[in-house]
Amino acid sequence: MIRPALAALCVALALPAQAQMPAAQQFGAVGTPTSGRAEAIGFYSRGCATGMVRLPESGPTWQAMRLSRNRNWGHPETVKFLQQLSAAATQVGWRGLYIGDIAQPRGGPTPSGHASHQTGLDADIWLMPPPSLSLNATERERLDFAPVTTGTRVNSRWTPAHHALLRAAASDPRVDRIFVAAPIKIAMCRGATATDTPWLQKIRPAAGHDAHAHIRLKCPAGSRFCTPQEPTVAQLSKGGSGCDATLQSWIEPQDPAPAAPARTHPRQYMLADLPAQCSDVLRAR
Ligand SMILES: [Zn+2]
């Protein structure tokens, strides 16, 4: 039996312990969204969200994947966009889309997997025509990504349909940018003309995106505390498609080889590091 004095001490210790718990663990432990108005709060890699809605696990043209992660929550605009994009995928000859992580029910940092996806405006789509839209929960956990790149080039899994799908996504005014592996962007630059510039500049090279594309939406109207992302330096200086030498340098060996960056751990945010509104979001019933 715990004596009262000891019990009081345990409570006293527990409270600061929770305050010191990384924000990712706290947001990761909340299974439901807040009710009320939808707002993306803060920055894509440092924020949270209210009024999120869940992408239904299955629809006529999509399936949400890795359901056990409970990350199929997004700003209503994001969920609507994904449903529409999955319908557009049928125009390129696919059954629809497999949709990966969007965000946790209240956004925030995740205990694993992403630096961003915190405001309900980032979503991963698989770069793979779905072989079936009737996968069961176990299949959705186990099905593997199939990369469309090998080394510095796209491989035979990359098709004109992939190109058309990403072009459709990037042409949507709600989309701020789309991250794909550099060889994908290089493949999409091939044969591009000036008329492709507006959408092509939204396709940005990013390591690790060889089997999925990461779509980032702009701050939606009504999200008062949402921080937009500045255009990248390349876009500002060239005002162009991003199909330039900088892009090529992503896949070329550097001479001399750059010094290996100091090994750092991803930043682990505490609640106090996030916008102040995120503490209320976490506490809200
Ligand atoms: Zn992503």
PDB file of C-alpha atoms and ligand atoms in Angstrom:
ATOM      1  CA  MET A   1       0.000   0.000   0.000  1.00  0.00           C
ATOM      2  CA  ILE A   2       1.268   3.459  -0.826  1.00  0.00           C
ATOM      3  CA  ARG A   3       1.227   5.815   2.102  1.00  0.00           C
ATOM      4  CA  PRO A   4      -0.538   9.178   1.502  1.00  0.00           C
ATOM      5  CA  ALA A   5       2.675  11.184   1.742  1.00  0.00           C
ATOM      6  CA  LEU A   6       4.320   8.981  -0.819  1.00  0.00           C
ATOM      7  CA  ALA A   7       1.253   9.132  -3.073  1.00  0.00           C
ATOM      8  CA  ALA A   8       1.346  12.936  -2.927  1.00  0.00           C
ATOM      9  CA  LEU A   9       4.999  12.869  -3.842  1.00  0.00           C
ATOM     10  CA  CYS A  10       4.257  10.629  -6.828  1.00  0.00           C
ATOM     11  CA  VAL A  11       1.643  13.095  -8.087  1.00  0.00           C
ATOM     12  CA  ALA A  12       4.034  15.995  -7.578  1.00  0.00           C
ATOM     13  CA  LEU A  13       6.669  14.194  -9.595  1.00  0.00           C
ATOM     14  CA  ALA A  14       4.278  13.078 -12.291  1.00  0.00           C
ATOM     15  CA  LEU A  15       3.097  16.566 -13.251  1.00  0.00           C
ATOM     16  CA  PRO A  16       6.479  18.047 -14.144  1.00  0.00           C
ATOM     17  CA  ALA A  17       7.345  14.746 -15.814  1.00  0.00           C
ATOM     18  CA  GLN A  18       4.446  15.202 -18.221  1.00  0.00           C
ATOM     19  CA  ALA A  19       5.426  18.798 -18.928  1.00  0.00           C
ATOM     20  CA  GLN A  20       8.883  17.510 -19.797  1.00  0.00           C
ATOM     21  CA  MET A  21       7.561  14.822 -22.095  1.00  0.00           C
ATOM     22  CA  PRO A  22       8.451  15.581 -25.736  1.00  0.00           C
ATOM     23  CA  ALA A  23       5.567  17.105 -27.679  1.00  0.00           C
ATOM     24  CA  ALA A  24       5.668  14.175 -30.120  1.00  0.00           C
ATOM     25  CA  GLN A  25       4.762  11.726 -27.379  1.00  0.00           C
ATOM     26  CA  GLN A  26       1.972  13.939 -26.121  1.00  0.00           C
ATOM     27  CA  PHE A  27       0.422  14.491 -29.553  1.00  0.00           C
ATOM     28  CA  GLY A  28       1.003  10.880 -30.477  1.00  0.00           C
ATOM     29  CA  ALA A  29      -1.015   9.760 -27.459  1.00  0.00           C
ATOM     30  CA  VAL A  30      -4.178  11.672 -28.395  1.00  0.00           C
ATOM     31  CA  GLY A  31      -6.551   9.590 -30.459  1.00  0.00           C
ATOM     32  CA  THR A  32      -9.220  12.132 -31.321  1.00  0.00           C
ATOM     33  CA  PRO A  33      -9.341  15.552 -32.990  1.00  0.00           C
ATOM     34  CA  THR A  34     -10.654  18.734 -31.403  1.00  0.00           C
ATOM     35  CA  SER A  35     -14.150  19.736 -32.374  1.00  0.00           C
ATOM     36  CA  GLY A  36     -14.914  23.087 -33.905  1.00  0.00           C
ATOM     37  CA  ARG A  37     -13.417  25.167 -36.643  1.00  0.00           C
ATOM     38  CA  ALA A  38     -10.574  23.731 -38.680  1.00  0.00           C
ATOM     39  CA  GLU A  39      -7.317  25.640 -38.417  1.00  0.00           C
ATOM     40  CA  ALA A  40      -3.766  24.773 -39.311  1.00  0.00           C
ATOM     41  CA  ILE A  41      -1.532  26.337 -36.655  1.00  0.00           C
ATOM     42  CA  GLY A  42       2.152  27.177 -37.020  1.00  0.00           C
ATOM     43  CA  PHE A  43       4.545  25.759 -39.571  1.00  0.00           C
ATOM     44  CA  TYR A  44       4.472  22.424 -41.396  1.00  0.00           C
ATOM     45  CA  SER A  45       7.345  21.149 -39.266  1.00  0.00           C
ATOM     46  CA  ARG A  46       6.411  22.954 -36.061  1.00  0.00           C
ATOM     47  CA  GLY A  47       2.714  23.185 -35.419  1.00  0.00           C
ATOM     48  CA  CYS A  48      -0.592  21.471 -34.784  1.00  0.00           C
ATOM     49  CA  ALA A  49      -4.208  21.755 -35.926  1.00  0.00           C
ATOM     50  CA  THR A  50      -7.794  21.998 -34.760  1.00  0.00           C
ATOM     51  CA  GLY A  51     -10.972  20.636 -36.305  1.00  0.00           C
ATOM     52  CA  MET A  52      -9.223  17.928 -38.296  1.00  0.00           C
ATOM     53  CA  VAL A  53     -11.293  15.359 -40.177  1.00  0.00           C
ATOM     54  CA  ARG A  54     -10.469  11.790 -40.972  1.00  0.00           C
ATOM     55  CA  LEU A  55      -9.934  10.576 -44.494  1.00  0.00           C
ATOM     56  CA  PRO A  56     -12.328   7.606 -44.654  1.00  0.00           C
ATOM     57  CA  GLU A  57     -10.302   4.398 -44.710  1.00  0.00           C
ATOM     58  CA  SER A  58     -11.702   3.511 -48.119  1.00  0.00           C
ATOM     59  CA  GLY A  59     -13.519   5.343 -50.863  1.00  0.00           C
ATOM     60  CA  PRO A  60     -14.438   4.744 -54.471  1.00  0.00           C
ATOM     61  CA  THR A  61     -10.962   5.782 -55.640  1.00  0.00           C
ATOM     62  CA  TRP A  62      -8.678   5.502 -52.615  1.00  0.00           C
ATOM     63  CA  GLN A  63      -7.494   3.435 -49.677  1.00  0.00           C
ATOM     64  CA  ALA A  64      -5.730   4.851 -46.638  1.00  0.00           C
ATOM     65  CA  MET A  65      -2.668   2.792 -45.785  1.00  0.00           C
ATOM     66  CA  ARG A  66      -0.977   1.830 -42.478  1.00  0.00           C
ATOM     67  CA  LEU A  67      -4.169   2.387 -40.530  1.00  0.00           C
ATOM     68  CA  SER A  68      -2.496   1.403 -37.249  1.00  0.00           C
ATOM     69  CA  ARG A  69      -0.610   4.689 -37.303  1.00  0.00           C
ATOM     70  CA  ASN A  70      -3.855   6.713 -37.005  1.00  0.00           C
ATOM     71  CA  ARG A  71      -2.405   9.384 -39.255  1.00  0.00           C
ATOM     72  CA  ASN A  72      -5.200   9.659 -41.760  1.00  0.00           C
ATOM     73  CA  TRP A  73      -6.376  12.956 -40.277  1.00  0.00           C
ATOM     74  CA  GLY A  74      -6.105  16.249 -42.104  1.00  0.00           C
ATOM     75  CA  HIS A  75      -7.449  19.727 -42.529  1.00  0.00           C
ATOM     76  CA  PRO A  76     -10.806  19.369 -44.342  1.00  0.00           C
ATOM     77  CA  GLU A  77      -9.247  21.063 -47.370  1.00  0.00           C
ATOM     78  CA  THR A  78      -6.518  18.413 -47.468  1.00  0.00           C
ATOM     79  CA  VAL A  79      -8.955  15.532 -47.210  1.00  0.00           C
ATOM     80  CA  LYS A  80     -11.114  17.011 -49.954  1.00  0.00           C
ATOM     81  CA  PHE A  81      -8.051  17.567 -52.130  1.00  0.00           C
ATOM     82  CA  LEU A  82      -6.893  13.958 -51.688  1.00  0.00           C
ATOM     83  CA  GLN A  83     -10.307  12.569 -52.537  1.00  0.00           C
ATOM     84  CA  GLN A  84     -10.388  14.702 -55.679  1.00  0.00           C
ATOM     85  CA  LEU A  85      -6.839  13.771 -56.637  1.00  0.00           C
ATOM     86  CA  SER A  86      -7.652  10.095 -56.244  1.00  0.00           C
ATOM     87  CA  ALA A  87     -10.581  10.579 -58.622  1.00  0.00           C
ATOM     88  CA  ALA A  88      -8.234  12.387 -61.030  1.00  0.00           C
ATOM     89  CA  ALA A  89      -5.933   9.344 -60.861  1.00  0.00           C
ATOM     90  CA  THR A  90      -8.571   7.399 -62.763  1.00  0.00           C
ATOM     91  CA  GLN A  91      -8.027   9.831 -65.640  1.00  0.00           C
ATOM     92  CA  VAL A  92      -4.445   8.595 -65.980  1.00  0.00           C
ATOM     93  CA  GLY A  93      -5.554   4.993 -65.994  1.00  0.00           C
ATOM     94  CA  TRP A  94      -5.123   4.099 -62.333  1.00  0.00           C
ATOM     95  CA  ARG A  95      -7.851   2.677 -60.121  1.00  0.00           C
ATOM     96  CA  GLY A  96      -7.160   5.497 -57.697  1.00  0.00           C
ATOM     97  CA  LEU A  97      -4.583   6.153 -55.003  1.00  0.00           C
ATOM     98  CA  TYR A  98      -3.029   4.596 -51.952  1.00  0.00           C
ATOM     99  CA  ILE A  99      -2.745   7.379 -49.419  1.00  0.00           C
ATOM    100  CA  GLY A 100      -0.095   7.261 -46.705  1.00  0.00           C
ATOM    101  CA  ASP A 101       0.362   9.510 -43.700  1.00  0.00           C
ATOM    102  CA  ILE A 102      -1.457  12.795 -43.447  1.00  0.00           C
ATOM    103  CA  ALA A 103      -1.351  13.791 -39.769  1.00  0.00           C
ATOM    104  CA  GLN A 104      -2.288  12.744 -36.258  1.00  0.00           C
ATOM    105  CA  PRO A 105      -5.779  13.740 -35.034  1.00  0.00           C
ATOM    106  CA  ARG A 106      -4.459  17.026 -33.639  1.00  0.00           C
ATOM    107  CA  GLY A 107      -1.378  17.220 -35.823  1.00  0.00           C
ATOM    108  CA  GLY A 108       1.789  18.031 -33.928  1.00  0.00           C
ATOM    109  CA  PRO A 109       5.140  16.271 -34.065  1.00  0.00           C
ATOM    110  CA  THR A 110       4.970  12.515 -34.576  1.00  0.00           C
ATOM    111  CA  PRO A 111       6.894  10.029 -32.435  1.00  0.00           C
ATOM    112  CA  SER A 112       8.302   8.468 -35.622  1.00  0.00           C
ATOM    113  CA  GLY A 113       8.688   9.050 -39.303  1.00  0.00           C
ATOM    114  CA  HIS A 114       8.319  12.709 -40.159  1.00  0.00           C
ATOM    115  CA  ALA A 115       9.737  16.131 -39.457  1.00  0.00           C
ATOM    116  CA  SER A 116       6.663  17.776 -40.962  1.00  0.00           C
ATOM    117  CA  HIS A 117       3.049  16.550 -41.346  1.00  0.00           C
ATOM    118  CA  GLN A 118       2.226  18.627 -38.236  1.00  0.00           C
ATOM    119  CA  THR A 119      -0.519  20.981 -39.444  1.00  0.00           C
ATOM    120  CA  GLY A 120      -2.793  18.682 -41.427  1.00  0.00           C
ATOM    121  CA  LEU A 121      -1.600  20.146 -44.730  1.00  0.00           C
ATOM    122  CA  ASP A 122       1.027  17.535 -45.699  1.00  0.00           C
ATOM    123  CA  ALA A 123       0.091  14.174 -47.210  1.00  0.00           C
ATOM    124  CA  ASP A 124       1.983  11.258 -48.699  1.00  0.00           C
ATOM    125  CA  ILE A 125       0.640   9.444 -51.739  1.00  0.00           C
ATOM    126  CA  TRP A 126       2.120   6.216 -53.006  1.00  0.00           C
ATOM    127  CA  LEU A 127       3.738   6.420 -56.433  1.00  0.00           C
ATOM    128  CA  MET A 128       2.192   3.139 -57.402  1.00  0.00           C
ATOM    129  CA  PRO A 129      -0.960   2.291 -59.324  1.00  0.00           C
ATOM    130  CA  PRO A 130      -3.067   0.395 -56.781  1.00  0.00           C
ATOM    131  CA  PRO A 131      -3.355  -3.247 -57.796  1.00  0.00           C
ATOM    132  CA  SER A 132      -6.569  -3.382 -55.766  1.00  0.00           C
ATOM    133  CA  LEU A 133      -8.786  -1.037 -53.783  1.00  0.00           C
ATOM    134  CA  SER A 134     -10.086  -3.758 -51.525  1.00  0.00           C
ATOM    135  CA  LEU A 135      -7.044  -4.438 -49.367  1.00  0.00           C
ATOM    136  CA  ASN A 136      -7.851  -5.540 -45.843  1.00  0.00           C
ATOM    137  CA  ALA A 137      -6.247  -3.940 -42.790  1.00  0.00           C
ATOM    138  CA  THR A 138      -3.390  -6.451 -42.646  1.00  0.00           C
ATOM    139  CA  GLU A 139      -2.569  -5.982 -46.312  1.00  0.00           C
ATOM    140  CA  ARG A 140      -2.542  -2.242 -45.810  1.00  0.00           C
ATOM    141  CA  GLU A 141       0.063  -2.667 -43.084  1.00  0.00           C
ATOM    142  CA  ARG A 142       2.265  -5.055 -45.029  1.00  0.00           C
ATOM    143  CA  LEU A 143       2.143  -3.987 -48.661  1.00  0.00           C
ATOM    144  CA  ASP A 144       5.527  -2.605 -49.664  1.00  0.00           C
ATOM    145  CA  PHE A 145       6.468   0.566 -51.394  1.00  0.00           C
ATOM    146  CA  ALA A 146       8.025  -0.078 -54.783  1.00  0.00           C
ATOM    147  CA  PRO A 147      10.579   2.650 -55.621  1.00  0.00           C
ATOM    148  CA  VAL A 148      10.337   4.233 -59.057  1.00  0.00           C
ATOM    149  CA  THR A 149      14.025   5.130 -58.995  1.00  0.00           C
ATOM    150  CA  THR A 150      17.206   3.097 -59.073  1.00  0.00           C
ATOM    151  CA  GLY A 151      20.354   5.006 -58.239  1.00  0.00           C
ATOM    152  CA  THR A 152      20.286   8.315 -60.080  1.00  0.00           C
ATOM    153  CA  ARG A 153      17.546   7.450 -62.570  1.00  0.00           C
ATOM    154  CA  VAL A 154      13.910   6.545 -62.722  1.00  0.00           C
ATOM    155  CA  ASN A 155      13.387   2.858 -63.401  1.00  0.00           C
ATOM    156  CA  SER A 156      10.833   0.929 -65.438  1.00  0.00           C
ATOM    157  CA  ARG A 157       8.154   1.420 -62.788  1.00  0.00           C
ATOM    158  CA  TRP A 158       8.056   5.122 -63.667  1.00  0.00           C
ATOM    159  CA  THR A 159       5.455   5.723 -66.378  1.00  0.00           C
ATOM    160  CA  PRO A 160       3.792   8.614 -68.219  1.00  0.00           C
ATOM    161  CA  ALA A 161       0.835   8.067 -65.892  1.00  0.00           C
ATOM    162  CA  HIS A 162       3.012   8.947 -62.883  1.00  0.00           C
ATOM    163  CA  HIS A 163       4.053  12.127 -64.688  1.00  0.00           C
ATOM    164  CA  ALA A 164       0.459  13.003 -65.538  1.00  0.00           C
ATOM    165  CA  LEU A 165      -0.697  12.380 -61.971  1.00  0.00           C
ATOM    166  CA  LEU A 166       1.972  14.610 -60.435  1.00  0.00           C
ATOM    167  CA  ARG A 167       1.329  17.272 -63.066  1.00  0.00           C
ATOM    168  CA  ALA A 168      -2.355  17.235 -62.155  1.00  0.00           C
ATOM    169  CA  ALA A 169      -1.518  17.535 -58.460  1.00  0.00           C
ATOM    170  CA  ALA A 170       1.003  20.341 -58.942  1.00  0.00           C
ATOM    171  CA  SER A 171      -1.376  22.251 -61.219  1.00  0.00           C
ATOM    172  CA  ASP A 172      -3.913  22.501 -58.401  1.00  0.00           C
ATOM    173  CA  PRO A 173      -3.875  26.023 -56.926  1.00  0.00           C
ATOM    174  CA  ARG A 174      -4.240  24.594 -53.404  1.00  0.00           C
ATOM    175  CA  VAL A 175      -0.858  22.881 -53.689  1.00  0.00           C
ATOM    176  CA  ASP A 176       2.197  24.743 -52.449  1.00  0.00           C
ATOM    177  CA  ARG A 177       4.834  22.151 -53.423  1.00  0.00           C
ATOM    178  CA  ILE A 178       5.378  18.443 -53.917  1.00  0.00           C
ATOM    179  CA  PHE A 179       8.505  16.618 -52.757  1.00  0.00           C
ATOM    180  CA  VAL A 180       9.871  13.779 -54.885  1.00  0.00           C
ATOM    181  CA  ALA A 181      13.285  12.143 -55.251  1.00  0.00           C
ATOM    182  CA  ALA A 182      15.649  14.138 -57.507  1.00  0.00           C
ATOM    183  CA  PRO A 183      15.666  11.550 -60.349  1.00  0.00           C
ATOM    184  CA  ILE A 184      11.886  11.908 -60.564  1.00  0.00           C
ATOM    185  CA  LYS A 185      12.083  15.662 -60.908  1.00  0.00           C
ATOM    186  CA  ILE A 186      14.836  15.281 -63.503  1.00  0.00           C
ATOM    187  CA  ALA A 187      12.654  12.850 -65.466  1.00  0.00           C
ATOM    188  CA  MET A 188       9.772  15.307 -65.307  1.00  0.00           C
ATOM    189  CA  CYS A 189      12.002  18.117 -66.557  1.00  0.00           C
ATOM    190  CA  ARG A 190      12.816  16.197 -69.716  1.00  0.00           C
ATOM    191  CA  GLY A 191      11.002  17.733 -72.646  1.00  0.00           C
ATOM    192  CA  ALA A 192       9.398  20.410 -70.492  1.00  0.00           C
ATOM    193  CA  THR A 193       8.566  23.725 -72.137  1.00  0.00           C
ATOM    194  CA  ALA A 194       7.911  27.183 -70.732  1.00  0.00           C
ATOM    195  CA  THR A 195       4.233  26.367 -70.372  1.00  0.00           C
ATOM    196  CA  ASP A 196       5.165  23.709 -67.827  1.00  0.00           C
ATOM    197  CA  THR A 197       7.015  26.151 -65.582  1.00  0.00           C
ATOM    198  CA  PRO A 198       4.204  27.138 -63.204  1.00  0.00           C
ATOM    199  CA  TRP A 199       3.433  23.597 -62.094  1.00  0.00           C
ATOM    200  CA  LEU A 200       6.909  22.149 -62.566  1.00  0.00           C
ATOM    201  CA  GLN A 201       8.437  24.619 -60.132  1.00  0.00           C
ATOM    202  CA  LYS A 202       6.220  23.156 -57.433  1.00  0.00           C
ATOM    203  CA  ILE A 203       7.863  19.759 -57.865  1.00  0.00           C
ATOM    204  CA  ARG A 204      10.839  19.863 -55.509  1.00  0.00           C
ATOM    205  CA  PRO A 205      13.663  17.351 -55.068  1.00  0.00           C
ATOM    206  CA  ALA A 206      13.916  15.768 -51.627  1.00  0.00           C
ATOM    207  CA  ALA A 207      15.795  12.697 -50.513  1.00  0.00           C
ATOM    208  CA  GLY A 208      13.813   9.644 -49.544  1.00  0.00           C
ATOM    209  CA  HIS A 209      10.818  10.254 -51.805  1.00  0.00           C
ATOM    210  CA  ASP A 210      11.384   7.507 -54.361  1.00  0.00           C
ATOM    211  CA  ALA A 211       8.251   5.483 -53.699  1.00  0.00           C
ATOM    212  CA  HIS A 212       5.908   8.163 -52.465  1.00  0.00           C
ATOM    213  CA  ALA A 213       5.303  11.829 -53.166  1.00  0.00           C
ATOM    214  CA  HIS A 214       4.769  14.283 -50.351  1.00  0.00           C
ATOM    215  CA  ILE A 215       2.151  16.878 -51.211  1.00  0.00           C
ATOM    216  CA  ARG A 216       2.067  20.109 -49.233  1.00  0.00           C
ATOM    217  CA  LEU A 217      -0.918  22.417 -49.410  1.00  0.00           C
ATOM    218  CA  LYS A 218      -0.849  26.179 -48.883  1.00  0.00           C
ATOM    219  CA  CYS A 219      -2.241  27.678 -45.695  1.00  0.00           C
ATOM    220  CA  PRO A 220      -6.024  27.530 -46.158  1.00  0.00           C
ATOM    221  CA  ALA A 221      -8.233  30.580 -45.744  1.00  0.00           C
ATOM    222  CA  GLY A 222      -9.272  30.996 -42.135  1.00  0.00           C
ATOM    223  CA  SER A 223      -6.110  29.539 -40.611  1.00  0.00           C
ATOM    224  CA  ARG A 224      -5.027  32.701 -38.816  1.00  0.00           C
ATOM    225  CA  PHE A 225      -1.954  31.207 -37.216  1.00  0.00           C
ATOM    226  CA  CYS A 226      -0.717  29.170 -40.189  1.00  0.00           C
ATOM    227  CA  THR A 227       2.810  30.122 -41.309  1.00  0.00           C
ATOM    228  CA  PRO A 228       3.307  29.913 -45.091  1.00  0.00           C
ATOM    229  CA  GLN A 229       6.533  28.506 -46.509  1.00  0.00           C
ATOM    230  CA  GLU A 230       8.738  30.911 -48.428  1.00  0.00           C
ATOM    231  CA  PRO A 231       9.554  29.977 -52.035  1.00  0.00           C
ATOM    232  CA  THR A 232      12.915  28.233 -52.261  1.00  0.00           C
ATOM    233  CA  VAL A 233      16.022  30.196 -53.259  1.00  0.00           C
ATOM    234  CA  ALA A 234      16.144  28.466 -56.628  1.00  0.00           C
ATOM    235  CA  GLN A 235      12.612  29.472 -57.423  1.00  0.00           C
ATOM    236  CA  LEU A 236      13.234  33.057 -56.390  1.00  0.00           C
ATOM    237  CA  SER A 237      16.427  33.498 -58.370  1.00  0.00           C
ATOM    238  CA  LYS A 238      15.385  31.672 -61.516  1.00  0.00           C
ATOM    239  CA  GLY A 239      11.669  32.329 -61.397  1.00  0.00           C
ATOM    240  CA  GLY A 240      11.603  29.091 -63.292  1.00  0.00           C
ATOM    241  CA  SER A 241      10.911  25.437 -63.287  1.00  0.00           C
ATOM    242  CA  GLY A 242      13.813  24.369 -61.068  1.00  0.00           C
ATOM    243  CA  CYS A 243      15.132  22.273 -63.972  1.00  0.00           C
ATOM    244  CA  ASP A 244      18.638  23.665 -63.731  1.00  0.00           C
ATOM    245  CA  ALA A 245      22.186  22.824 -62.713  1.00  0.00           C
ATOM    246  CA  THR A 246      21.235  22.918 -59.054  1.00  0.00           C
ATOM    247  CA  LEU A 247      18.841  20.087 -59.678  1.00  0.00           C
ATOM    248  CA  GLN A 248      21.448  18.060 -61.539  1.00  0.00           C
ATOM    249  CA  SER A 249      23.854  18.532 -58.642  1.00  0.00           C
ATOM    250  CA  TRP A 250      21.507  16.470 -56.480  1.00  0.00           C
ATOM    251  CA  ILE A 251      22.563  13.322 -58.281  1.00  0.00           C
ATOM    252  CA  GLU A 252      26.150  14.139 -59.270  1.00  0.00           C
ATOM    253  CA  PRO A 253      29.120  13.094 -57.186  1.00  0.00           C
ATOM    254  CA  GLN A 254      30.685  16.105 -55.507  1.00  0.00           C
ATOM    255  CA  ASP A 255      34.362  16.844 -56.126  1.00  0.00           C
ATOM    256  CA  PRO A 256      35.899  17.159 -53.671  1.00  0.00           C
ATOM    257  CA  ALA A 257      33.436  15.174 -51.632  1.00  0.00           C
ATOM    258  CA  PRO A 258      31.790  17.468 -49.100  1.00  0.00           C
ATOM    259  CA  ALA A 259      32.614  16.815 -45.487  1.00  0.00           C
ATOM    260  CA  ALA A 260      30.058  14.573 -43.889  1.00  0.00           C
ATOM    261  CA  PRO A 261      27.611  16.715 -41.962  1.00  0.00           C
ATOM    262  CA  ALA A 262      27.832  16.486 -38.218  1.00  0.00           C
ATOM    263  CA  ARG A 263      25.507  13.785 -37.061  1.00  0.00           C
ATOM    264  CA  THR A 264      22.577  15.372 -35.389  1.00  0.00           C
ATOM    265  CA  HIS A 265      19.427  13.971 -33.959  1.00  0.00           C
ATOM    266  CA  PRO A 266      16.171  15.347 -35.282  1.00  0.00           C
ATOM    267  CA  ARG A 267      15.020  18.207 -33.134  1.00  0.00           C
ATOM    268  CA  GLN A 268      12.799  16.981 -30.386  1.00  0.00           C
ATOM    269  CA  TYR A 269      10.290  19.681 -29.640  1.00  0.00           C
ATOM    270  CA  MET A 270       8.824  20.284 -26.244  1.00  0.00           C
ATOM    271  CA  LEU A 271       5.343  21.753 -26.047  1.00  0.00           C
ATOM    272  CA  ALA A 272       6.861  25.159 -25.272  1.00  0.00           C
ATOM    273  CA  ASP A 273       8.669  25.092 -28.640  1.00  0.00           C
ATOM    274  CA  LEU A 274       5.391  24.952 -30.560  1.00  0.00           C
ATOM    275  CA  PRO A 275       2.998  27.871 -31.108  1.00  0.00           C
ATOM    276  CA  ALA A 276       1.232  28.724 -27.836  1.00  0.00           C
ATOM    277  CA  GLN A 277      -2.147  27.677 -29.295  1.00  0.00           C
ATOM    278  CA  CYS A 278      -0.887  24.090 -29.532  1.00  0.00           C
ATOM    279  CA  SER A 279      -0.969  23.686 -25.746  1.00  0.00           C
ATOM    280  CA  ASP A 280      -4.695  24.491 -25.836  1.00  0.00           C
ATOM    281  CA  VAL A 281      -5.164  22.125 -28.779  1.00  0.00           C
ATOM    282  CA  LEU A 282      -3.570  19.309 -26.807  1.00  0.00           C
ATOM    283  CA  ARG A 283      -5.678  19.986 -23.683  1.00  0.00           C
ATOM    284  CA  ALA A 284      -9.003  20.537 -25.469  1.00  0.00           C
ATOM    285  CA  ARG A 285     -11.664  17.884 -24.889  1.00  0.00           C
TER     286      ARG A 285
HETATM  287 ZN    ZN B   1       5.661  13.108 -46.226  1.00  0.00          ZN
END
